[in-house]
Short mmCIF file of C-alpha atoms and ligand atoms in Angstrom, two decimals:
data_model
loop_
_atom_site.label_atom_id
_atom_site.label_comp_id
_atom_site.label_asym_id
_atom_site.label_seq_id
_atom_site.Cartn_x
_atom_site.Cartn_y
_atom_site.Cartn_z
CA UNK A 154 12.46 -0.18 12.23
CA UNK A 155 12.22 2.88 9.98
CA UNK A 156 8.87 3.51 8.38
CA UNK A 157 8.76 1.63 5.07
CA UNK A 158 8.28 3.44 1.79
CA UNK A 159 4.71 2.99 0.67
CA UNK A 160 3.67 3.08 -2.99
CA UNK A 161 0.47 5.16 -3.08
CA UNK A 162 -2.05 3.20 -5.05
CA UNK A 163 -4.05 4.96 -7.81
CA UNK A 164 -2.59 8.24 -6.64
CA UNK A 165 -3.01 10.30 -9.81
CA UNK A 166 -6.52 9.00 -10.47
CA UNK A 167 -7.70 9.82 -6.92
CA UNK A 168 -6.16 13.29 -6.88
CA UNK A 169 -7.60 14.13 -10.30
CA UNK A 170 -11.08 13.21 -9.09
CA UNK A 171 -10.69 15.21 -5.88
CA UNK A 172 -9.65 18.42 -7.67
CA UNK A 173 -12.19 18.11 -10.47
CA UNK A 174 -14.81 20.96 -10.51
CA UNK A 175 -12.86 23.28 -8.19
CA UNK A 176 -11.11 26.54 -9.04
CA UNK A 177 -7.38 26.88 -8.38
CA UNK A 178 -7.87 29.86 -6.08
CA UNK A 179 -10.60 28.37 -3.89
CA UNK A 180 -9.85 27.54 -0.26
CA UNK A 181 -9.67 23.82 -0.71
CA UNK A 182 -10.09 21.51 2.25
CA UNK A 183 -9.67 17.75 2.13
CA UNK A 184 -9.54 14.89 4.60
CA UNK A 185 -7.32 11.86 4.16
CA UNK A 186 -8.76 9.16 6.40
CA UNK A 187 -5.76 6.85 6.00
CA UNK A 188 -2.52 8.87 6.12
CA UNK A 189 -0.12 5.86 6.10
CA UNK A 190 3.15 7.13 4.61
CA UNK A 191 1.35 10.31 3.52
CA UNK A 192 1.36 9.64 -0.23
CA UNK A 193 -2.16 10.87 -0.94
CA UNK A 194 -2.01 13.66 1.66
CA UNK A 195 1.17 15.12 0.17
CA UNK A 196 -0.16 14.78 -3.36
CA UNK A 197 -3.14 16.91 -2.25
CA UNK A 198 -0.88 19.46 -0.57
CA UNK A 199 1.53 19.67 -3.49
CA UNK A 200 -1.04 19.92 -6.24
CA UNK A 201 -2.27 23.28 -4.96
CA UNK A 202 -0.47 25.48 -2.45
CA UNK A 203 -3.77 26.63 -0.95
CA UNK A 204 -5.12 23.20 -0.15
CA UNK A 205 -5.31 22.02 3.43
CA UNK A 206 -5.65 18.47 4.62
CA UNK A 207 -6.91 16.97 7.87
CA UNK A 208 -5.40 13.48 7.94
CA UNK A 209 -6.12 10.54 10.21
CA UNK A 210 -4.16 7.48 11.23
CA UNK A 211 -4.35 5.18 14.21
CA UNK A 212 -0.95 3.59 13.87
CA UNK A 213 1.68 5.13 16.17
CA UNK A 214 4.54 4.43 13.74
CA UNK A 215 2.68 6.01 10.80
CA UNK A 216 1.89 9.02 13.00
CA UNK A 217 5.45 9.52 14.19
CA UNK A 218 6.81 9.22 10.68
CA UNK A 219 4.07 11.55 9.44
CA UNK A 220 4.75 14.25 12.05
CA UNK A 221 8.43 14.27 11.06
CA UNK A 222 7.61 14.41 7.37
CA UNK A 223 5.11 17.25 7.84
CA UNK A 224 7.71 19.21 9.78
CA UNK A 225 10.57 18.49 7.36
CA UNK A 226 8.47 19.50 4.37
CA UNK A 227 7.22 22.62 6.23
CA UNK A 228 3.58 21.68 5.87
CA UNK A 229 2.38 22.12 9.46
CA UNK A 230 0.30 25.18 8.53
CA UNK A 231 -1.63 23.17 5.94
CA UNK A 232 -1.59 19.60 7.17
CA UNK A 233 -3.18 18.48 10.44
CA UNK A 234 -2.44 14.92 11.45
CA UNK A 235 -4.93 13.39 13.86
CA UNK A 236 -4.20 10.36 16.05
CA UNK A 237 -7.57 8.65 15.83
CA UNK A 238 -9.58 5.97 14.17
CA UNK A 239 -11.36 7.64 11.25
CA UNK A 240 -14.64 6.35 12.64
CA UNK A 241 -14.43 9.43 14.93
CA UNK A 242 -14.38 11.86 11.98
CA UNK A 243 -17.51 13.77 12.99
CA UNK A 244 -16.45 14.26 16.62
CA UNK A 245 -12.86 15.17 15.73
CA UNK A 246 -14.00 17.77 13.20
CA UNK A 247 -16.63 19.27 15.51
CA UNK A 248 -14.26 19.44 18.46
CA UNK A 249 -11.07 20.56 16.74
CA UNK A 250 -11.63 21.94 13.25
CA UNK A 251 -14.98 23.71 13.34
CA UNK A 252 -13.59 27.12 12.38
CA UNK A 253 -11.45 25.79 9.56
CA UNK A 254 -14.36 23.83 8.13
CA UNK A 255 -16.65 26.87 8.35
CA UNK A 256 -14.03 29.10 6.73
CA UNK A 257 -13.77 26.65 3.80
CA UNK A 258 -17.56 26.05 3.71
CA UNK A 259 -17.02 22.31 4.11
CA UNK A 260 -14.78 19.66 2.59
CA UNK A 261 -13.96 19.51 -1.10
CA UNK A 262 -13.29 15.84 -0.71
CA UNK A 263 -12.39 12.88 1.41
CA UNK A 264 -10.10 10.01 0.50
CA UNK A 265 -9.79 6.56 2.06
CA UNK A 266 -7.08 4.14 1.01
CA UNK A 267 -8.22 1.23 3.11
CA UNK A 268 -6.44 -1.49 5.03
CA UNK A 269 -2.87 -1.69 6.16
CA UNK A 270 0.25 -0.21 4.60
CA UNK A 271 3.39 -1.89 3.28
CA UNK A 272 4.98 -0.97 6.60
CA UNK A 273 2.60 -3.28 8.45
CA UNK A 274 3.57 -6.26 6.33
CA UNK A 275 7.25 -5.38 6.18
CA UNK A 276 7.76 -4.83 9.89
CA UNK A 277 7.32 -8.47 10.83
CA UNK A 278 7.08 -7.85 14.57
CA UNK A 279 3.54 -6.44 14.24
CA UNK A 280 2.20 -9.89 13.42
CA UNK A 281 0.50 -9.05 10.10
CA UNK A 282 2.76 -11.29 8.05
CA UNK A 283 3.37 -15.03 8.27
CA UNK A 284 6.73 -14.58 6.57
CA UNK A 285 8.33 -13.47 9.84
CA UNK A 286 7.74 -15.26 13.14
CA UNK A 287 6.20 -12.80 15.59
CA UNK A 288 3.51 -12.65 18.27
CA UNK A 289 -0.01 -12.74 16.79
CA UNK A 290 -0.98 -9.10 17.27
CA UNK A 291 -2.31 -7.33 14.10
CA UNK A 292 -3.60 -4.20 15.86
CA UNK A 293 -3.07 -1.04 13.79
CA UNK A 294 -3.64 0.94 16.99
CA UNK A 295 -0.98 -1.11 18.75
CA UNK A 296 -0.96 1.06 21.90
CA UNK A 297 -4.63 0.39 22.58
CA UNK A 298 -4.89 -2.43 25.12
CA UNK A 299 -8.68 -2.51 24.86
CA UNK A 300 -8.47 -4.06 21.39
CA UNK A 301 -8.39 -7.85 21.17
CA UNK A 302 -5.27 -9.08 19.39
CA UNK A 303 -5.19 -11.89 16.83
CA UNK A 304 -3.81 -14.08 19.64
CA UNK A 305 -6.87 -13.37 21.81
CA UNK A 306 -9.18 -14.20 18.92
CA UNK A 307 -7.42 -17.44 17.97
CA UNK A 308 -7.28 -18.68 21.54
CA UNK A 309 -10.52 -17.32 23.05
CA UNK A 310 -13.21 -17.29 20.35
CA UNK A 311 -15.58 -20.25 20.24
CA UNK A 312 -15.24 -22.74 17.42
CA UNK A 313 -18.40 -21.27 15.86
CA UNK A 314 -17.18 -17.63 16.05
CA UNK A 315 -13.79 -18.51 14.60
CA UNK A 316 -15.37 -20.45 11.76
CA UNK A 317 -17.66 -17.54 10.98
CA UNK A 318 -14.91 -14.93 10.72
CA UNK A 319 -12.56 -17.16 8.70
CA UNK A 320 -15.40 -18.08 6.35
CA UNK A 321 -16.91 -14.59 6.01
CA UNK A 322 -13.90 -12.27 6.25
CA UNK A 323 -11.39 -14.64 4.66
CA UNK A 324 -13.78 -16.24 2.17
CA UNK A 325 -11.83 -19.39 3.04
CA UNK A 326 -13.49 -22.58 1.86
CA UNK A 327 -11.39 -24.85 4.13
CA UNK A 328 -12.44 -22.93 7.23
CA UNK A 329 -13.91 -25.97 9.02
CA UNK A 330 -10.69 -27.98 8.80
CA UNK A 331 -8.64 -24.95 9.91
CA UNK A 332 -10.86 -24.25 12.90
CA UNK A 333 -10.92 -27.89 13.94
CA UNK A 334 -7.11 -27.93 14.01
CA UNK A 335 -6.91 -24.60 15.87
CA UNK A 336 -9.26 -25.87 18.56
CA UNK A 337 -7.33 -29.14 18.92
CA UNK A 338 -3.97 -27.36 19.15
CA UNK A 339 -5.04 -24.67 21.59
CA UNK A 340 -6.51 -27.29 23.94
CA UNK A 341 -2.91 -28.41 24.54
CA UNK A 342 -1.24 -24.95 24.64
CA UNK A 343 -2.15 -21.46 23.38
CA UNK A 344 -1.19 -20.59 19.79
CA UNK A 345 1.21 -17.69 20.08
CA UNK A 346 2.97 -16.83 16.83
CA UNK A 347 2.37 -16.08 13.18
CA UNK A 348 4.47 -18.96 11.84
CA UNK A 349 2.91 -21.44 14.27
CA UNK A 350 -0.54 -20.48 13.01
CA UNK A 351 0.50 -20.34 9.35
CA UNK A 352 1.98 -23.85 9.52
CA UNK A 353 -1.15 -25.19 11.21
CA UNK A 354 -3.25 -23.68 8.39
CA UNK A 355 -0.96 -25.19 5.75
CA UNK A 356 -1.39 -28.62 7.38
CA UNK A 357 -5.17 -28.11 7.34
CA UNK A 358 -5.20 -27.70 3.56
CA UNK A 359 -5.51 -30.73 1.26
CA UNK A 360 -1.97 -32.02 0.59
CA UNK A 361 -1.94 -31.06 -3.10
CA UNK A 362 -2.78 -27.41 -2.32
CA UNK A 363 -0.27 -26.81 0.46
CA UNK A 364 2.58 -25.36 -1.62
CA UNK A 365 0.86 -23.24 -4.28
CA UNK A 366 1.79 -19.72 -5.36
CA UNK A 367 -0.35 -18.20 -2.63
CA UNK A 368 0.30 -19.30 0.96
CA UNK A 369 -2.71 -21.17 2.41
CA UNK A 370 -2.66 -18.82 5.44
CA UNK A 371 -3.31 -15.68 3.36
CA UNK A 372 -7.10 -15.72 3.67
CA UNK A 373 -7.18 -16.56 7.38
CA UNK A 374 -4.66 -13.79 8.12
CA UNK A 375 -6.85 -11.33 6.20
CA UNK A 376 -9.88 -12.46 8.23
CA UNK A 377 -8.06 -11.99 11.53
CA UNK A 378 -6.81 -8.53 10.55
CA UNK A 379 -10.34 -7.45 9.60
CA UNK A 380 -11.74 -8.75 12.89
CA UNK A 381 -8.99 -7.24 15.07
CA UNK A 382 -9.35 -3.78 13.53
CA UNK A 383 -13.14 -3.92 12.87
CA UNK A 384 -12.31 -2.84 9.34
CA UNK A 385 -15.71 -3.44 7.76
CA UNK A 386 -17.68 -2.04 10.67
CA UNK A 387 -15.83 1.32 10.74
CA UNK A 388 -16.06 1.68 6.97
CA UNK A 389 -19.80 1.12 6.93
CA UNK A 390 -20.30 3.44 9.87
CA UNK A 391 -18.25 6.40 8.64
CA UNK A 392 -19.46 6.99 5.08
CA UNK A 393 -22.75 8.55 6.20
CA UNK A 394 -20.93 10.80 8.70
CA UNK A 395 -19.17 12.62 5.86
CA UNK A 396 -22.36 13.77 4.13
CA UNK A 397 -23.15 16.94 6.16
CA UNK A 398 -19.56 18.14 5.83
CA UNK A 399 -19.28 17.78 2.07
CA UNK A 400 -19.36 20.89 -0.08
CA UNK A 401 -21.32 21.05 -3.35
CA UNK A 402 -19.31 19.00 -5.91
CA UNK A 403 -17.32 17.48 -3.04
CA UNK A 404 -16.26 13.87 -3.59
CA UNK A 405 -15.75 10.77 -1.52
CA UNK A 406 -12.99 8.63 -3.00
CA UNK A 407 -12.48 5.12 -1.67
CA UNK A 408 -9.75 2.66 -2.62
CA UNK A 409 -10.47 -0.86 -1.40
CA UNK A 410 -8.47 -4.05 -1.64
CA UNK A 411 -10.89 -6.92 -1.30
CA UNK A 412 -14.41 -7.75 -2.38
CA UNK A 413 -15.91 -7.39 1.12
CA UNK A 414 -14.84 -3.74 1.37
CA UNK A 415 -15.73 -3.00 -2.22
CA UNK A 416 -19.22 -4.43 -1.71
CA UNK A 417 -19.82 -2.13 1.27
CA UNK A 418 -18.58 0.93 -0.65
CA UNK A 419 -20.79 0.08 -3.61
CA UNK A 420 -23.86 -0.48 -1.44
CA UNK A 421 -23.40 2.67 0.65
CA UNK A 422 -22.76 4.76 -2.51
CA UNK A 423 -25.96 3.39 -4.06
CA UNK A 424 -27.86 4.29 -0.89
CA UNK A 425 -26.41 7.82 -0.95
CA UNK A 426 -27.30 8.18 -4.62
CA UNK A 427 -30.91 7.29 -3.80
CA UNK A 428 -31.24 10.06 -1.19
CA UNK A 429 -33.56 12.93 -1.96
CA UNK A 430 -32.54 15.38 0.76
CA UNK A 431 -28.87 15.60 -0.32
CA UNK A 432 -28.14 14.66 -3.92
CA UNK A 433 -25.27 12.43 -4.98
CA UNK A 434 -24.07 10.94 -8.20
CA UNK A 435 -21.79 7.91 -8.48
CA UNK A 436 -18.97 8.86 -10.88
CA UNK A 437 -17.58 5.34 -11.24
CA UNK A 438 -20.25 3.00 -12.59
CA UNK A 439 -17.44 0.45 -12.72
CA UNK A 440 -14.53 0.77 -10.30
CA UNK A 441 -11.27 2.27 -11.59
CA UNK A 442 -8.43 -0.25 -11.38
CA UNK A 443 -4.65 0.25 -11.62
CA UNK A 444 -2.98 0.22 -15.03
CA UNK A 445 -0.73 -2.63 -16.04
CA UNK A 446 2.27 -0.30 -15.51
CA UNK A 447 1.18 0.42 -11.94
CA UNK A 448 0.71 -3.28 -11.18
CA UNK A 449 4.14 -4.05 -12.70
CA UNK A 450 5.69 -1.39 -10.46
CA UNK A 451 3.76 -2.35 -7.35
CA UNK A 452 2.22 -5.81 -7.33
CA UNK A 453 0.34 -4.98 -4.09
CA UNK A 454 -1.89 -2.67 -6.11
CA UNK A 455 -3.30 -5.54 -8.20
CA UNK A 456 -6.49 -5.95 -6.19
CA UNK A 457 -7.21 -2.21 -5.76
CA UNK A 458 -10.57 -0.76 -6.78
CA UNK A 459 -11.39 2.93 -6.69
CA UNK A 460 -14.92 4.26 -6.43
CA UNK A 461 -16.04 7.89 -6.33
CA UNK A 462 -19.28 9.62 -5.43
CA UNK A 463 -19.95 13.33 -5.86
CA UNK A 464 -22.40 15.75 -4.27
CA UNK A 465 -24.49 17.44 -6.97
CA UNK A 466 -27.18 20.16 -7.25
CA UNK A 467 -29.22 18.19 -9.69
CA UNK A 468 -29.17 14.64 -10.91
CA UNK A 469 -28.69 13.86 -14.53
CA UNK A 470 -31.80 12.16 -15.84
CA UNK A 471 -31.46 8.37 -16.07
CA UNK A 472 -33.45 8.44 -19.28
CA UNK A 473 -31.65 10.47 -21.92
CA UNK A 474 -34.87 10.80 -23.98
CA UNK A 475 -36.94 12.10 -21.02
CA UNK A 476 -36.83 15.72 -22.20
CA UNK A 477 -38.07 14.80 -25.69
CA UNK A 478 -40.93 12.68 -24.42
CA UNK A 479 -42.07 15.65 -22.31
CA UNK A 480 -42.14 17.91 -25.41
CA UNK A 481 -44.00 15.25 -27.41
CA UNK A 482 -46.78 15.21 -24.86
C1 SAM B 6 -3.08 1.61 2.83
S1 SAM B 6 -2.41 2.62 4.07
C2 SAM B 6 -2.56 4.25 3.41
C3 SAM B 6 -1.40 4.67 2.59
C4 SAM B 6 -1.45 6.11 2.18
N1 SAM B 6 -2.61 6.43 1.39
C5 SAM B 6 -0.20 6.49 1.42
O1 SAM B 6 -0.29 6.80 0.23
O2 SAM B 6 0.87 6.47 2.01
C6 SAM B 6 -3.64 2.66 5.29
C7 SAM B 6 -3.26 3.46 6.53
O3 SAM B 6 -4.47 3.81 7.17
C8 SAM B 6 -4.44 3.49 8.52
N2 SAM B 6 -5.80 3.09 8.87
C9 SAM B 6 -6.52 2.04 8.39
N3 SAM B 6 -7.75 2.01 8.92
C10 SAM B 6 -7.82 3.08 9.75
C11 SAM B 6 -8.85 3.59 10.59
N4 SAM B 6 -10.03 2.99 10.70
N5 SAM B 6 -8.60 4.73 11.27
C12 SAM B 6 -7.39 5.36 11.17
N6 SAM B 6 -6.37 4.91 10.41
C13 SAM B 6 -6.60 3.78 9.71
C14 SAM B 6 -3.43 2.38 8.66
O4 SAM B 6 -2.83 2.43 9.94
C15 SAM B 6 -2.44 2.71 7.55
O5 SAM B 6 -1.38 3.49 8.01
#
């Protein structure tokens, strides 16, 4: 299947934040942790013909499509696509891009547009969607045999472990009924496909809720995807890694799609903002969300939340009257 078009969520807002505070003629260096179809990367490259971007993806189809696009658009001098989980940012930069980073005196910004892309849902055979019957896989890094697939999790995890991930990562209130039915079914034969699992989940829901607007399997599928790809763990782990590489006024921009991710981003940003060795300021007291027009154009953007933190020389005082009270004394 060809790589699906992907609508880049909150594209203008993210790019505006990333370029804020920098001069046109500076040697700008960015990292896009989630290349996908390249929407944000190319927006960074096209906004300024001196900007360079080190982009990551772990999905072989996104990488192949990306390499072709970079070549077709003659961007190989300015765009470096890395086949790796972004959790390896520090190692990848130190081993492969040390000179470039030194030449640019660090990164002007980093962007993460978390989760999977439209391509993952649209190419049914990857097992992310219950709309197409396919093996339960859900690995973004589909060539990596060391990663447990959704099938392994459904069939091998204990009843307790399964309940925990469906409850915590899916925020699914019927998790006990779902897990009970999974355990009963797999004791007869392994559960192999997306539709098989989705139908079992539907049957686990109370009868009056089985045919609502949102498929009952949505939350459990989200939970499995998060567990397979360790989505929360890598996010939490990587944010601190960026700090030593960030230039003064450099930003970290994160777009998240569910409350679990957004909570981590908010907490880590607050921790960074409390540091005294390197100073940071959160630019988005409340997350930026897509406009009504964007949601009308791309309904998948409806749950997006964008948060930004910036490296600063000096923090603005929390108390706007502080300077006057000093004079008074
Ligand atoms: C939402 S899409 C990004 C779309 C992109 N911003 C665009 O505008 O086209 C997320 C992409 O990041 C990749 N991805 C997600 N988590 C990753 C991780 N931990 N390491 C590397 N790539 C990751 C996925 O494979 C997917 O292609």
